[in-house]
Amino acid sequence: MYTDKVMEHFTNPRNLGDVDNPDGIGQVGNPTCGDIMRISIKVEDGRIADVKFRTLGCAAAIATSSITTEMAVGRTLDEALHLTRAQVAAELGGLPPSKMHCSNLAAAGLHAAIKDYVEKNGLNLDLSGMETEEDAHGNGEAPEG
Ligand code: FES
């Protein structure tokens, strides 16, 4: 039911833990199942320099968290804000339809960490495109249009 890439990231998750002295922290929960994810980031020169996660959740939640951290490193804050749950799921070779909601946590957690950083530093970054915890409560399907 899971792709090899999902299983590989589940059994060997990348960037597990917390970054030292994080610049931003995001924590989101998925009320569908009660799973929780926390992401911490380090920002240097406007880019994500380091990112780590802790996820209390299913295999899909852990695999999407892991690959999201890999996809986020090196991106500008704006680029990372536009990383979507659909891109995360696609990078894993897809998720079973019943597990698509699990892909919501990671992108929303990353975006929450960036928002935390932006607000703490009084930066002027357009946050309107970010996926929020509210989106993390959805079914994970990309919006139409
Ligand atoms: Fe909760 Fe997958 S079952 S995130």
PDB file of C-alpha atoms and ligand atoms in Angstrom:
ATOM      1  CA  MET A   1       0.000   0.000   0.000  1.00  0.00           C
ATOM      2  CA  TYR A   2       2.928   2.366   0.591  1.00  0.00           C
ATOM      3  CA  THR A   3       5.581   3.175  -2.004  1.00  0.00           C
ATOM      4  CA  ASP A   4       9.151   2.038  -1.370  1.00  0.00           C
ATOM      5  CA  LYS A   5      10.107   5.668  -0.808  1.00  0.00           C
ATOM      6  CA  VAL A   6       7.492   6.083   1.931  1.00  0.00           C
ATOM      7  CA  MET A   7       8.749   2.942   3.644  1.00  0.00           C
ATOM      8  CA  GLU A   8      12.351   4.075   3.278  1.00  0.00           C
ATOM      9  CA  HIS A   9      11.661   7.452   4.931  1.00  0.00           C
ATOM     10  CA  PHE A  10       9.532   5.807   7.609  1.00  0.00           C
ATOM     11  CA  THR A  11      12.211   3.309   8.578  1.00  0.00           C
ATOM     12  CA  ASN A  12      15.093   5.771   8.170  1.00  0.00           C
ATOM     13  CA  PRO A  13      13.680   9.249   8.847  1.00  0.00           C
ATOM     14  CA  ARG A  14      15.927  12.205   8.046  1.00  0.00           C
ATOM     15  CA  ASN A  15      16.414  15.220  10.317  1.00  0.00           C
ATOM     16  CA  LEU A  16      14.766  13.754  13.370  1.00  0.00           C
ATOM     17  CA  GLY A  17      14.896  15.844  16.565  1.00  0.00           C
ATOM     18  CA  ASP A  18      15.135  19.571  17.277  1.00  0.00           C
ATOM     19  CA  VAL A  19      17.591  22.123  15.900  1.00  0.00           C
ATOM     20  CA  ASP A  20      19.741  23.890  18.496  1.00  0.00           C
ATOM     21  CA  ASN A  21      18.506  27.374  19.363  1.00  0.00           C
ATOM     22  CA  PRO A  22      15.695  27.322  16.800  1.00  0.00           C
ATOM     23  CA  ASP A  23      14.753  30.528  14.985  1.00  0.00           C
ATOM     24  CA  GLY A  24      11.193  29.294  14.517  1.00  0.00           C
ATOM     25  CA  ILE A  25       8.996  26.488  15.812  1.00  0.00           C
ATOM     26  CA  GLY A  26       5.767  25.166  14.351  1.00  0.00           C
ATOM     27  CA  GLN A  27       3.475  22.626  15.936  1.00  0.00           C
ATOM     28  CA  VAL A  28       0.343  21.302  14.310  1.00  0.00           C
ATOM     29  CA  GLY A  29      -2.110  18.565  15.116  1.00  0.00           C
ATOM     30  CA  ASN A  30      -4.378  16.451  12.968  1.00  0.00           C
ATOM     31  CA  PRO A  31      -7.688  16.043  14.795  1.00  0.00           C
ATOM     32  CA  THR A  32      -8.749  13.345  12.341  1.00  0.00           C
ATOM     33  CA  CYS A  33      -6.409  10.969  14.120  1.00  0.00           C
ATOM     34  CA  GLY A  34      -4.795  12.963  16.962  1.00  0.00           C
ATOM     35  CA  ASP A  35      -1.327  12.887  15.441  1.00  0.00           C
ATOM     36  CA  ILE A  36       1.026  15.763  16.222  1.00  0.00           C
ATOM     37  CA  MET A  37       4.035  17.230  14.460  1.00  0.00           C
ATOM     38  CA  ARG A  38       6.610  19.765  15.570  1.00  0.00           C
ATOM     39  CA  ILE A  39       9.157  21.374  13.244  1.00  0.00           C
ATOM     40  CA  SER A  40      12.032  23.626  14.275  1.00  0.00           C
ATOM     41  CA  ILE A  41      14.048  25.701  11.818  1.00  0.00           C
ATOM     42  CA  LYS A  42      17.313  27.616  11.599  1.00  0.00           C
ATOM     43  CA  VAL A  43      17.330  30.535   9.167  1.00  0.00           C
ATOM     44  CA  GLU A  44      20.444  32.044   7.601  1.00  0.00           C
ATOM     45  CA  ASP A  45      20.506  34.750   4.936  1.00  0.00           C
ATOM     46  CA  GLY A  46      16.793  34.335   4.337  1.00  0.00           C
ATOM     47  CA  ARG A  47      17.049  30.615   3.669  1.00  0.00           C
ATOM     48  CA  ILE A  48      16.192  27.511   5.674  1.00  0.00           C
ATOM     49  CA  ALA A  49      19.634  26.447   6.858  1.00  0.00           C
ATOM     50  CA  ASP A  50      18.511  23.559   9.061  1.00  0.00           C
ATOM     51  CA  VAL A  51      15.220  21.901   9.905  1.00  0.00           C
ATOM     52  CA  LYS A  52      14.294  19.023  12.175  1.00  0.00           C
ATOM     53  CA  PHE A  53      11.059  17.361  13.159  1.00  0.00           C
ATOM     54  CA  ARG A  54       9.365  15.277  15.786  1.00  0.00           C
ATOM     55  CA  THR A  55       6.186  13.526  14.723  1.00  0.00           C
ATOM     56  CA  LEU A  56       3.885  11.430  16.808  1.00  0.00           C
ATOM     57  CA  GLY A  57       1.997   9.701  14.073  1.00  0.00           C
ATOM     58  CA  CYS A  58       1.578   7.034  11.461  1.00  0.00           C
ATOM     59  CA  ALA A  59       4.059   5.852   8.838  1.00  0.00           C
ATOM     60  CA  ALA A  60       2.730   8.328   6.271  1.00  0.00           C
ATOM     61  CA  ALA A  61       3.000  11.227   8.725  1.00  0.00           C
ATOM     62  CA  ILE A  62       6.592  10.331   9.587  1.00  0.00           C
ATOM     63  CA  ALA A  63       7.609   9.791   5.952  1.00  0.00           C
ATOM     64  CA  THR A  64       6.035  13.082   4.839  1.00  0.00           C
ATOM     65  CA  SER A  65       7.707  14.892   7.745  1.00  0.00           C
ATOM     66  CA  SER A  66      11.067  13.412   6.815  1.00  0.00           C
ATOM     67  CA  ILE A  67      10.887  14.280   3.121  1.00  0.00           C
ATOM     68  CA  THR A  68       9.533  17.753   3.862  1.00  0.00           C
ATOM     69  CA  THR A  69      12.666  18.544   5.854  1.00  0.00           C
ATOM     70  CA  GLU A  70      14.810  17.401   2.910  1.00  0.00           C
ATOM     71  CA  MET A  71      12.771  19.474   0.481  1.00  0.00           C
ATOM     72  CA  ALA A  72      12.887  22.575   2.709  1.00  0.00           C
ATOM     73  CA  VAL A  73      16.629  22.867   3.322  1.00  0.00           C
ATOM     74  CA  GLY A  74      18.221  25.562   1.171  1.00  0.00           C
ATOM     75  CA  ARG A  75      14.938  27.135   0.128  1.00  0.00           C
ATOM     76  CA  THR A  76      14.200  30.797   0.714  1.00  0.00           C
ATOM     77  CA  LEU A  77      11.428  31.435   3.245  1.00  0.00           C
ATOM     78  CA  ASP A  78       9.088  32.359   0.413  1.00  0.00           C
ATOM     79  CA  GLU A  79       9.912  29.200  -1.529  1.00  0.00           C
ATOM     80  CA  ALA A  80       9.420  27.084   1.596  1.00  0.00           C
ATOM     81  CA  LEU A  81       6.078  28.768   2.227  1.00  0.00           C
ATOM     82  CA  HIS A  82       4.945  27.607  -1.185  1.00  0.00           C
ATOM     83  CA  LEU A  83       5.918  23.991  -0.603  1.00  0.00           C
ATOM     84  CA  THR A  84       2.578  22.200  -0.681  1.00  0.00           C
ATOM     85  CA  ARG A  85       1.323  18.965   0.793  1.00  0.00           C
ATOM     86  CA  ALA A  86       0.576  17.788  -2.764  1.00  0.00           C
ATOM     87  CA  GLN A  87       4.248  18.285  -3.718  1.00  0.00           C
ATOM     88  CA  VAL A  88       5.314  16.431  -0.580  1.00  0.00           C
ATOM     89  CA  ALA A  89       3.054  13.470  -1.383  1.00  0.00           C
ATOM     90  CA  ALA A  90       4.205  13.478  -5.025  1.00  0.00           C
ATOM     91  CA  GLU A  91       7.863  13.434  -3.957  1.00  0.00           C
ATOM     92  CA  LEU A  92       7.127  10.217  -2.071  1.00  0.00           C
ATOM     93  CA  GLY A  93       5.623   8.663  -5.198  1.00  0.00           C
ATOM     94  CA  GLY A  94       2.112   9.198  -3.863  1.00  0.00           C
ATOM     95  CA  LEU A  95       0.153   8.072  -0.829  1.00  0.00           C
ATOM     96  CA  PRO A  96      -2.852   5.785  -0.598  1.00  0.00           C
ATOM     97  CA  PRO A  97      -6.063   7.877  -0.785  1.00  0.00           C
ATOM     98  CA  SER A  98      -6.965   7.010   2.794  1.00  0.00           C
ATOM     99  CA  LYS A  99      -3.604   8.405   3.969  1.00  0.00           C
ATOM    100  CA  MET A 100      -3.602  11.667   2.013  1.00  0.00           C
ATOM    101  CA  HIS A 101      -4.760  13.568   5.098  1.00  0.00           C
ATOM    102  CA  CYS A 102      -1.504  12.500   6.758  1.00  0.00           C
ATOM    103  CA  SER A 103       0.483  14.581   4.255  1.00  0.00           C
ATOM    104  CA  ASN A 104      -1.166  17.746   5.575  1.00  0.00           C
ATOM    105  CA  LEU A 105       0.815  17.893   8.789  1.00  0.00           C
ATOM    106  CA  ALA A 106       4.313  18.393   7.443  1.00  0.00           C
ATOM    107  CA  ALA A 107       3.759  21.340   5.087  1.00  0.00           C
ATOM    108  CA  ALA A 108       1.512  23.033   7.635  1.00  0.00           C
ATOM    109  CA  GLY A 109       4.121  22.472  10.376  1.00  0.00           C
ATOM    110  CA  LEU A 110       6.884  23.943   8.218  1.00  0.00           C
ATOM    111  CA  HIS A 111       4.731  26.938   7.360  1.00  0.00           C
ATOM    112  CA  ALA A 112       3.870  27.455  11.035  1.00  0.00           C
ATOM    113  CA  ALA A 113       7.581  27.466  11.906  1.00  0.00           C
ATOM    114  CA  ILE A 114       8.270  30.078   9.209  1.00  0.00           C
ATOM    115  CA  LYS A 115       5.360  32.177  10.462  1.00  0.00           C
ATOM    116  CA  ASP A 116       6.778  31.965  13.981  1.00  0.00           C
ATOM    117  CA  TYR A 117      10.158  33.171  12.693  1.00  0.00           C
ATOM    118  CA  VAL A 118       8.618  35.994  10.636  1.00  0.00           C
ATOM    119  CA  GLU A 119       6.506  37.221  13.540  1.00  0.00           C
ATOM    120  CA  LYS A 120       9.331  37.012  16.099  1.00  0.00           C
ATOM    121  CA  ASN A 121      11.549  39.094  13.835  1.00  0.00           C
ATOM    122  CA  GLY A 122       8.916  41.554  12.660  1.00  0.00           C
ATOM    123  CA  LEU A 123       9.597  40.692   9.027  1.00  0.00           C
ATOM    124  CA  ASN A 124       7.456  41.691   6.120  1.00  0.00           C
ATOM    125  CA  LEU A 125       6.767  38.416   4.317  1.00  0.00           C
ATOM    126  CA  ASP A 126       3.507  37.646   2.562  1.00  0.00           C
ATOM    127  CA  LEU A 127       2.061  34.716   4.507  1.00  0.00           C
ATOM    128  CA  SER A 128      -1.164  34.518   2.530  1.00  0.00           C
ATOM    129  CA  GLY A 129      -0.086  31.480   0.494  1.00  0.00           C
ATOM    130  CA  MET A 130       0.800  29.328   3.486  1.00  0.00           C
ATOM    131  CA  GLU A 131      -1.025  26.174   4.420  1.00  0.00           C
ATOM    132  CA  THR A 132      -2.271  26.549   7.934  1.00  0.00           C
ATOM    133  CA  GLU A 133      -3.156  24.176  10.708  1.00  0.00           C
ATOM    134  CA  GLU A 134      -6.698  24.670   9.513  1.00  0.00           C
ATOM    135  CA  ASP A 135      -5.673  23.164   6.171  1.00  0.00           C
ATOM    136  CA  ALA A 136      -4.063  20.317   8.077  1.00  0.00           C
ATOM    137  CA  HIS A 137      -7.546  19.371   9.199  1.00  0.00           C
ATOM    138  CA  GLY A 138      -8.658  18.797   5.620  1.00  0.00           C
ATOM    139  CA  ASN A 139      -8.505  15.659   3.558  1.00  0.00           C
ATOM    140  CA  GLY A 140      -5.236  16.491   1.819  1.00  0.00           C
ATOM    141  CA  GLU A 141      -6.683  16.831  -1.627  1.00  0.00           C
ATOM    142  CA  ALA A 142      -5.345  19.724  -3.630  1.00  0.00           C
ATOM    143  CA  PRO A 143      -7.873  22.516  -4.001  1.00  0.00           C
ATOM    144  CA  GLU A 144      -9.496  22.755  -7.407  1.00  0.00           C
ATOM    145  CA  GLY A 145      -8.409  25.446  -9.838  1.00  0.00           C
TER     146      GLY A 145
HETATM  147 FE1  FES B   1      -2.723  10.478  11.614  1.00  0.00          FE
HETATM  148 FE2  FES B   1      -1.635   9.536   9.472  1.00  0.00          FE
HETATM  149  S1  FES B   1      -3.168   8.562  10.676  1.00  0.00           S
HETATM  150  S2  FES B   1      -1.359  11.498  10.316  1.00  0.00           S
END
